[in-house]
Amino acid sequence: MNQRPRRNRRTPALRNMVRETRLTVDNLIYPLFLVDGKKIKKEVKSLPGNYRWSLDLLLGEIEACMELGLRNFILFPAVKESLKDKKATYSYHPKNFYLKAAKAIKKRFPECCLISDVAMDPYSSDGHDGLVKKGMIINDMTLPILGKMAVAQARAGFDLIGPSDMMDGRIGFIRRALDQAGYVDTGIMSYCAKYASAFYGPFRDALDSAPKAGDKKTYQMDPANKREALIEAKLDIAEGADFLMVKPAIHYLDVIHSLRENTHLPIAAYHVSGECAMLVAAAQKGWLDFDQAMPEALLSIRRAGADVILTYFAKMWAAKYS
Ligand code: PBG
C-alpha cells in the first residue's frame, strides 16, 4: 500500500496537526432567558442546566462566562401574560425590562457582543411571530412592529439585532428603520433559513411562547426544503443582512453547507433547545457519554460550514475545553 491514511492518525501530535476544523470560544454564542423581577434563577424543566434569570443574577452569570472567555450572548425575554397583546406593544415600551436589561448589561460589560431577538411571539397574546387576523398571519402589517422593536433594541445598546420571525421583507424593513433612526452601525443577524421544527419545544416552555392556535408553518420553512434556503439567503443579502443563520443546526447540516458554498456572509447555526435537550436526556439515562458527544456535535456544525454556533452548551464548552 502506498497510501495509508492511518499514518496521520497515529499520535495526538499528528492528529492535531492535520485537524481540519477547530472550535474556539469565539465561535460560540450563549442564549440566555431573562425574566422580570429580582433574585430569580429558575431552571427550565425541559432544558436542564439552563435558567430563567432576573437581571441581578444574570449579570453574575455573564461575568462568569466572560471570565471563561465567552463573550457572545443572545438574550430572550419571558414576558408575563398580562403584558401581552395582539400587537406586541410591550416589545418597544420604554419601560420594557428586556430593553432596560440590555442597557445594564452593555454598561457593565461593554466588551461583550449582545444579540437581540426580534419577533412578536414573546409579547403576542396569540403566541405568533406575526400579527394574527382571522387566524391568518399578516406579513406586511407585522413589519412596522418589527421595525419599532428593532429600533428600541438598537437604542438599548444591542450590538446585533436578531430577527427570528421569518416575515418576508423584514430584513430590508428593519435595515431602513435602523438607518433612519441613526443606527447605521447596528448589525443584523438574520434568521435566514428557519424551519418549522419540532425541536423548539424546550425554548417555548422557557418563554411560555407557544402559539395559542395553529402552528408556524405558513412562515417558518418546510423541513423538506433546501433550495428554498438559497432563495431566502439571496433576499436577506440584498436586503442588508450582516449574518445568515440556519436553524436548527444538527438536523440541517446540509443547509449550512449549502449556504456556506453559495454565499459569502458569516454563517451562524442555531443548535436549538430540543437538539441540546436530546443529548442531555440521553446522557442522563447513561446512554451517551456527554463529555464526548457534546463537543462532537458542536464540531460537526463547524465542519458543515458555520462560523458561529448558538448553543445552550456554550458555557459548559468554554469551561471544559477552552
Ligand atoms: C421565536 C424563536 C424560537 C426560537 C428562537 N426564537 C422558537 C419558535 O420559533 O417558536 C427557538 C430557539 C430554540 O429552540 O432554542 N421567535
Short mmCIF file of C-alpha atoms and ligand atoms in Angstrom, two decimals:
data_model
loop_
_atom_site.label_atom_id
_atom_site.label_comp_id
_atom_site.label_asym_id
_atom_site.label_seq_id
_atom_site.Cartn_x
_atom_site.Cartn_y
_atom_site.Cartn_z
CA MET A 1 0.00 0.00 0.00
CA ASN A 2 1.35 3.39 -1.00
CA GLN A 3 -1.33 5.32 0.80
CA ARG A 4 -2.04 4.54 4.45
CA PRO A 5 -4.37 7.25 5.84
CA ARG A 6 -3.90 5.80 9.32
CA ARG A 7 -0.29 7.12 9.41
CA ASN A 8 -1.62 10.64 10.01
CA ARG A 9 -3.79 9.38 12.86
CA ARG A 10 -1.02 7.61 14.77
CA THR A 11 -0.24 10.14 17.55
CA PRO A 12 -2.05 13.09 19.17
CA ALA A 13 0.58 15.45 17.74
CA LEU A 14 -0.06 14.23 14.20
CA ARG A 15 -3.81 14.29 14.64
CA ASN A 16 -3.71 17.85 16.00
CA MET A 17 -1.53 18.95 13.11
CA VAL A 18 -3.87 17.69 10.41
CA ARG A 19 -7.13 18.61 12.13
CA GLU A 20 -9.25 20.41 9.53
CA THR A 21 -11.86 22.06 11.74
CA ARG A 22 -11.39 23.84 15.01
CA LEU A 23 -13.77 25.26 17.51
CA THR A 24 -12.88 28.12 19.80
CA VAL A 25 -14.87 30.04 22.35
CA ASP A 26 -15.02 32.96 19.88
CA ASN A 27 -17.26 30.78 17.68
CA LEU A 28 -19.88 30.39 20.40
CA ILE A 29 -22.97 32.41 21.32
CA TYR A 30 -24.74 31.65 24.59
CA PRO A 31 -28.57 32.02 24.65
CA LEU A 32 -29.93 33.41 27.93
CA PHE A 33 -33.53 33.70 29.16
CA LEU A 34 -34.45 36.85 31.04
CA VAL A 35 -37.42 37.30 33.35
CA ASP A 36 -38.59 40.44 35.17
CA GLY A 37 -38.02 40.54 38.93
CA LYS A 38 -35.25 40.01 41.45
CA LYS A 39 -33.24 37.03 42.71
CA ILE A 40 -34.79 34.64 40.21
CA LYS A 41 -32.89 31.64 38.84
CA LYS A 42 -35.42 29.07 37.77
CA GLU A 43 -34.37 26.01 35.82
CA VAL A 44 -36.12 25.28 32.51
CA LYS A 45 -37.51 21.78 33.11
CA SER A 46 -37.06 20.57 29.56
CA LEU A 47 -33.58 22.07 29.28
CA PRO A 48 -31.63 21.13 32.42
CA GLY A 49 -28.73 23.45 33.23
CA ASN A 50 -30.50 26.46 31.69
CA TYR A 51 -32.42 29.03 33.65
CA ARG A 52 -34.77 31.95 33.52
CA TRP A 53 -32.74 34.70 35.14
CA SER A 54 -33.66 38.03 36.65
CA LEU A 55 -31.21 40.75 35.67
CA ASP A 56 -29.44 40.95 39.06
CA LEU A 57 -28.40 37.28 38.90
CA LEU A 58 -27.91 37.28 35.13
CA LEU A 59 -25.14 39.87 35.47
CA GLY A 60 -23.24 37.39 37.66
CA GLU A 61 -23.76 34.62 35.11
CA ILE A 62 -22.48 36.84 32.30
CA GLU A 63 -19.46 37.77 34.40
CA ALA A 64 -18.70 34.08 34.96
CA CYS A 65 -18.91 33.48 31.20
CA MET A 66 -16.66 36.45 30.44
CA GLU A 67 -14.05 35.02 32.82
CA LEU A 68 -14.12 31.84 30.73
CA GLY A 69 -13.54 33.91 27.59
CA LEU A 70 -17.13 33.53 26.40
CA ARG A 71 -18.42 36.97 25.46
CA ASN A 72 -21.20 36.49 22.91
CA PHE A 73 -24.76 36.34 24.20
CA ILE A 74 -28.25 36.28 22.76
CA LEU A 75 -30.98 37.37 25.11
CA PHE A 76 -34.63 36.24 25.12
CA PRO A 77 -37.41 37.67 27.31
CA ALA A 78 -40.01 35.64 29.22
CA VAL A 79 -42.91 38.08 29.39
CA LYS A 80 -45.85 37.98 31.81
CA GLU A 81 -49.14 37.05 30.14
CA SER A 82 -50.72 40.32 31.37
CA LEU A 83 -48.23 42.38 29.31
CA LYS A 84 -49.00 40.57 26.06
CA ASP A 85 -51.40 41.93 23.46
CA LYS A 86 -52.28 41.35 19.81
CA LYS A 87 -49.79 43.94 18.56
CA ALA A 88 -46.89 43.12 20.90
CA THR A 89 -46.77 46.77 22.04
CA TYR A 90 -44.78 45.91 25.15
CA SER A 91 -41.87 44.91 22.89
CA TYR A 92 -40.94 48.57 22.35
CA HIS A 93 -42.41 50.10 25.51
CA PRO A 94 -39.86 52.42 27.16
CA LYS A 95 -40.23 50.56 30.47
CA ASN A 96 -39.70 47.11 28.89
CA PHE A 97 -37.48 45.10 31.26
CA TYR A 98 -35.68 43.39 28.36
CA LEU A 99 -34.54 46.72 26.91
CA LYS A 100 -33.52 48.01 30.35
CA ALA A 101 -31.55 44.82 30.96
CA ALA A 102 -29.70 45.16 27.66
CA LYS A 103 -28.66 48.66 28.63
CA ALA A 104 -27.41 47.46 32.03
CA ILE A 105 -25.53 44.52 30.50
CA LYS A 106 -23.77 46.66 27.89
CA LYS A 107 -22.93 49.27 30.55
CA ARG A 108 -21.35 46.69 32.84
CA PHE A 109 -19.72 44.61 30.03
CA PRO A 110 -19.12 46.95 27.07
CA GLU A 111 -16.79 44.37 25.51
CA CYS A 112 -19.45 41.67 25.20
CA CYS A 113 -21.43 41.11 21.99
CA LEU A 114 -25.11 41.25 22.84
CA ILE A 115 -27.66 39.98 20.34
CA SER A 116 -31.40 40.61 20.48
CA ASP A 117 -34.47 38.69 19.39
CA VAL A 118 -36.89 40.47 17.07
CA ALA A 119 -40.20 38.65 16.81
CA MET A 120 -43.66 39.23 18.18
CA ASP A 121 -44.12 35.84 19.82
CA PRO A 122 -42.77 36.55 23.33
CA TYR A 123 -45.06 39.61 23.52
CA SER A 124 -48.04 38.43 21.49
CA SER A 125 -51.26 37.26 23.10
CA ASP A 126 -51.59 34.97 20.05
CA GLY A 127 -48.12 33.49 20.55
CA HIS A 128 -47.27 34.02 16.89
CA ASP A 129 -44.31 35.81 15.32
CA GLY A 130 -46.60 37.94 13.18
CA LEU A 131 -49.85 39.83 13.55
CA VAL A 132 -52.86 37.50 13.58
CA LYS A 133 -56.12 38.47 11.86
CA LYS A 134 -58.92 35.93 11.38
CA GLY A 135 -56.45 33.16 12.02
CA MET A 136 -54.02 34.41 9.35
CA ILE A 137 -50.52 35.78 9.93
CA ILE A 138 -50.46 39.17 8.20
CA ASN A 139 -46.98 39.79 6.79
CA ASP A 140 -46.90 43.47 5.83
CA MET A 141 -48.71 44.76 8.91
CA THR A 142 -46.15 42.95 11.04
CA LEU A 143 -43.18 44.80 9.54
CA PRO A 144 -43.71 48.20 11.22
CA ILE A 145 -44.00 46.43 14.59
CA LEU A 146 -40.69 44.64 13.95
CA GLY A 147 -39.16 47.95 12.88
CA LYS A 148 -40.18 49.66 16.13
CA MET A 149 -38.90 46.70 18.15
CA ALA A 150 -35.54 46.73 16.33
CA VAL A 151 -35.03 50.48 16.79
CA ALA A 152 -35.89 50.22 20.51
CA GLN A 153 -33.35 47.41 20.83
CA ALA A 154 -30.65 49.33 18.97
CA ARG A 155 -31.32 52.28 21.27
CA ALA A 156 -30.92 49.98 24.28
CA GLY A 157 -27.44 49.11 23.02
CA PHE A 158 -27.68 45.65 21.44
CA ASP A 159 -24.74 45.02 19.11
CA LEU A 160 -26.71 42.85 16.71
CA ILE A 161 -30.44 42.69 16.02
CA GLY A 162 -31.76 39.15 15.55
CA PRO A 163 -34.98 38.94 13.51
CA SER A 164 -36.31 35.43 14.14
CA ASP A 165 -39.82 35.82 12.73
CA MET A 166 -39.47 34.79 9.04
CA MET A 167 -41.77 37.51 7.66
CA ASP A 168 -40.96 38.43 4.05
CA GLY A 169 -39.08 41.68 3.57
CA ARG A 170 -38.29 42.20 7.23
CA ILE A 171 -34.52 42.49 6.87
CA GLY A 172 -34.86 45.40 4.43
CA PHE A 173 -37.58 47.00 6.51
CA ILE A 174 -35.55 46.73 9.71
CA ARG A 175 -32.35 47.94 7.98
CA ARG A 176 -34.13 51.07 6.75
CA ALA A 177 -35.73 51.68 10.16
CA LEU A 178 -32.35 51.38 11.90
CA ASP A 179 -30.64 53.66 9.39
CA GLN A 180 -33.36 56.28 9.59
CA ALA A 181 -33.05 56.29 13.37
CA GLY A 182 -29.29 56.75 13.07
CA TYR A 183 -28.24 53.21 13.99
CA VAL A 184 -26.22 52.60 10.86
CA ASP A 185 -23.62 50.57 12.79
CA THR A 186 -26.04 48.17 14.45
CA GLY A 187 -25.83 44.88 12.55
CA ILE A 188 -28.49 42.33 11.67
CA MET A 189 -28.11 38.61 12.31
CA SER A 190 -30.91 37.28 10.15
CA TYR A 191 -32.63 34.00 10.96
CA CYS A 192 -32.40 33.33 7.25
CA ALA A 193 -33.36 29.68 6.96
CA LYS A 194 -35.51 28.98 9.99
CA TYR A 195 -37.52 25.81 9.75
CA ALA A 196 -40.92 24.94 11.23
CA SER A 197 -39.23 22.46 13.53
CA ALA A 198 -40.36 20.25 16.39
CA PHE A 199 -37.03 20.90 18.10
CA TYR A 200 -38.06 24.28 19.61
CA GLY A 201 -40.15 22.68 22.36
CA PRO A 202 -37.97 23.42 25.41
CA PHE A 203 -37.48 27.04 24.26
CA ARG A 204 -41.24 27.59 24.09
CA ASP A 205 -41.50 26.12 27.60
CA ALA A 206 -38.83 28.54 28.79
CA LEU A 207 -40.68 31.57 27.41
CA ASP A 208 -44.30 30.34 27.52
CA SER A 209 -44.36 31.41 23.89
CA ALA A 210 -46.07 28.51 22.12
CA PRO A 211 -48.74 29.57 19.59
CA LYS A 212 -52.22 29.71 21.15
CA ALA A 213 -53.74 28.35 17.94
CA GLY A 214 -52.32 26.76 14.82
CA ASP A 215 -48.65 26.31 14.02
CA LYS A 216 -45.88 28.31 12.37
CA LYS A 217 -45.86 26.51 9.03
CA THR A 218 -47.09 29.48 6.96
CA TYR A 219 -43.98 31.48 7.83
CA GLN A 220 -41.23 29.13 9.01
CA MET A 221 -39.73 26.88 6.32
CA ASP A 222 -40.74 23.35 5.43
CA PRO A 223 -38.11 20.92 6.78
CA ALA A 224 -38.16 19.21 3.38
CA ASN A 225 -36.70 22.22 1.55
CA LYS A 226 -33.08 23.06 0.87
CA ARG A 227 -33.11 25.13 -2.36
CA GLU A 228 -35.59 27.48 -0.73
CA ALA A 229 -32.89 28.36 1.83
CA LEU A 230 -30.88 29.85 -1.04
CA ILE A 231 -33.85 31.99 -2.08
CA GLU A 232 -34.10 33.29 1.49
CA ALA A 233 -30.33 33.88 1.61
CA LYS A 234 -30.34 35.86 -1.63
CA LEU A 235 -33.14 38.10 -0.33
CA ASP A 236 -31.51 38.65 3.07
CA ILE A 237 -28.17 39.54 1.48
CA ALA A 238 -29.85 42.01 -0.89
CA GLU A 239 -31.86 43.50 1.99
CA GLY A 240 -28.76 44.15 4.10
CA ALA A 241 -28.18 41.24 6.49
CA ASP A 242 -24.76 41.00 8.19
CA PHE A 243 -25.03 37.33 9.23
CA LEU A 244 -27.15 34.49 7.85
CA MET A 245 -28.47 31.96 10.31
CA VAL A 246 -29.63 28.38 9.80
CA LYS A 247 -31.89 26.95 12.46
CA PRO A 248 -31.99 24.22 13.74
CA ALA A 249 -28.37 23.11 13.22
CA ILE A 250 -27.71 19.41 13.73
CA HIS A 251 -30.65 18.26 11.60
CA TYR A 252 -29.87 20.86 8.90
CA LEU A 253 -26.12 20.46 8.37
CA ASP A 254 -26.71 20.15 4.61
CA VAL A 255 -28.41 23.54 4.58
CA ILE A 256 -25.49 25.11 6.48
CA HIS A 257 -23.13 23.55 3.95
CA SER A 258 -25.19 24.77 1.01
CA LEU A 259 -25.25 28.36 2.30
CA ARG A 260 -21.50 28.17 3.00
CA GLU A 261 -20.80 27.05 -0.57
CA ASN A 262 -23.12 29.58 -2.19
CA THR A 263 -22.83 32.78 -0.12
CA HIS A 264 -20.12 34.89 1.49
CA LEU A 265 -21.55 36.38 4.67
CA PRO A 266 -20.68 34.82 8.05
CA ILE A 267 -22.98 31.91 8.83
CA ALA A 268 -24.49 31.28 12.23
CA ALA A 269 -26.15 27.99 13.17
CA TYR A 270 -28.63 27.69 16.00
CA HIS A 271 -28.14 24.42 17.90
CA VAL A 272 -31.67 24.68 19.24
CA SER A 273 -33.16 23.77 22.57
CA GLY A 274 -34.55 20.38 21.50
CA GLU A 275 -31.27 19.36 19.92
CA CYS A 276 -29.44 20.17 23.16
CA ALA A 277 -32.13 18.55 25.33
CA MET A 278 -31.79 15.26 23.40
CA LEU A 279 -28.13 14.96 24.32
CA VAL A 280 -28.72 15.87 27.95
CA ALA A 281 -31.56 13.34 28.24
CA ALA A 282 -29.58 10.51 26.63
CA ALA A 283 -26.63 11.27 28.90
CA GLN A 284 -28.87 11.27 32.00
CA LYS A 285 -30.02 7.80 31.04
CA GLY A 286 -26.42 6.72 30.71
CA TRP A 287 -26.87 6.02 27.00
CA LEU A 288 -24.29 8.54 25.78
CA ASP A 289 -21.04 9.93 27.12
CA PHE A 290 -21.97 13.61 27.26
CA ASP A 291 -18.38 14.87 27.53
CA GLN A 292 -17.57 13.27 24.20
CA ALA A 293 -20.87 13.67 22.38
CA MET A 294 -21.37 17.38 23.13
CA PRO A 295 -18.09 18.66 21.61
CA GLU A 296 -18.53 16.28 18.68
CA ALA A 297 -21.95 17.79 17.96
CA LEU A 298 -20.56 21.33 18.04
CA LEU A 299 -17.57 20.41 15.89
CA SER A 300 -19.90 18.84 13.31
CA ILE A 301 -21.78 22.12 12.99
CA ARG A 302 -18.48 23.93 12.40
CA ARG A 303 -17.39 21.29 9.86
CA ALA A 304 -20.61 21.81 7.91
CA GLY A 305 -19.58 25.44 7.48
CA ALA A 306 -20.91 27.51 10.35
CA ASP A 307 -18.72 30.35 11.57
CA VAL A 308 -20.62 30.76 14.81
CA ILE A 309 -22.85 28.44 16.82
CA LEU A 310 -25.63 29.45 19.14
CA THR A 311 -25.77 26.70 21.72
CA TYR A 312 -27.03 26.14 25.25
CA PHE A 313 -23.75 24.28 25.84
CA ALA A 314 -21.59 27.37 25.20
CA LYS A 315 -20.70 27.98 28.83
CA MET A 316 -20.09 24.31 29.53
CA TRP A 317 -17.86 24.04 26.45
CA ALA A 318 -15.93 27.14 27.49
CA ALA A 319 -15.44 25.78 31.00
CA LYS A 320 -14.22 22.37 29.84
CA TYR A 321 -12.38 22.86 26.57
CA SER A 322 -11.23 26.43 26.03
C1 PBG B 1 -39.17 32.63 18.18
C2 PBG B 1 -37.92 31.87 18.46
C3 PBG B 1 -37.90 30.48 18.65
C4 PBG B 1 -36.57 30.13 18.94
C5 PBG B 1 -35.80 31.31 18.88
N1 PBG B 1 -36.67 32.39 18.57
C6 PBG B 1 -38.98 29.49 18.71
C7 PBG B 1 -40.05 29.49 17.72
O1 PBG B 1 -39.89 29.86 16.56
O2 PBG B 1 -41.14 29.10 18.13
C8 PBG B 1 -36.15 28.74 19.22
C9 PBG B 1 -34.83 28.51 19.85
C10 PBG B 1 -34.63 27.18 20.46
O3 PBG B 1 -35.45 26.24 20.35
O4 PBG B 1 -33.59 27.02 21.13
N2 PBG B 1 -39.14 33.86 17.64
#
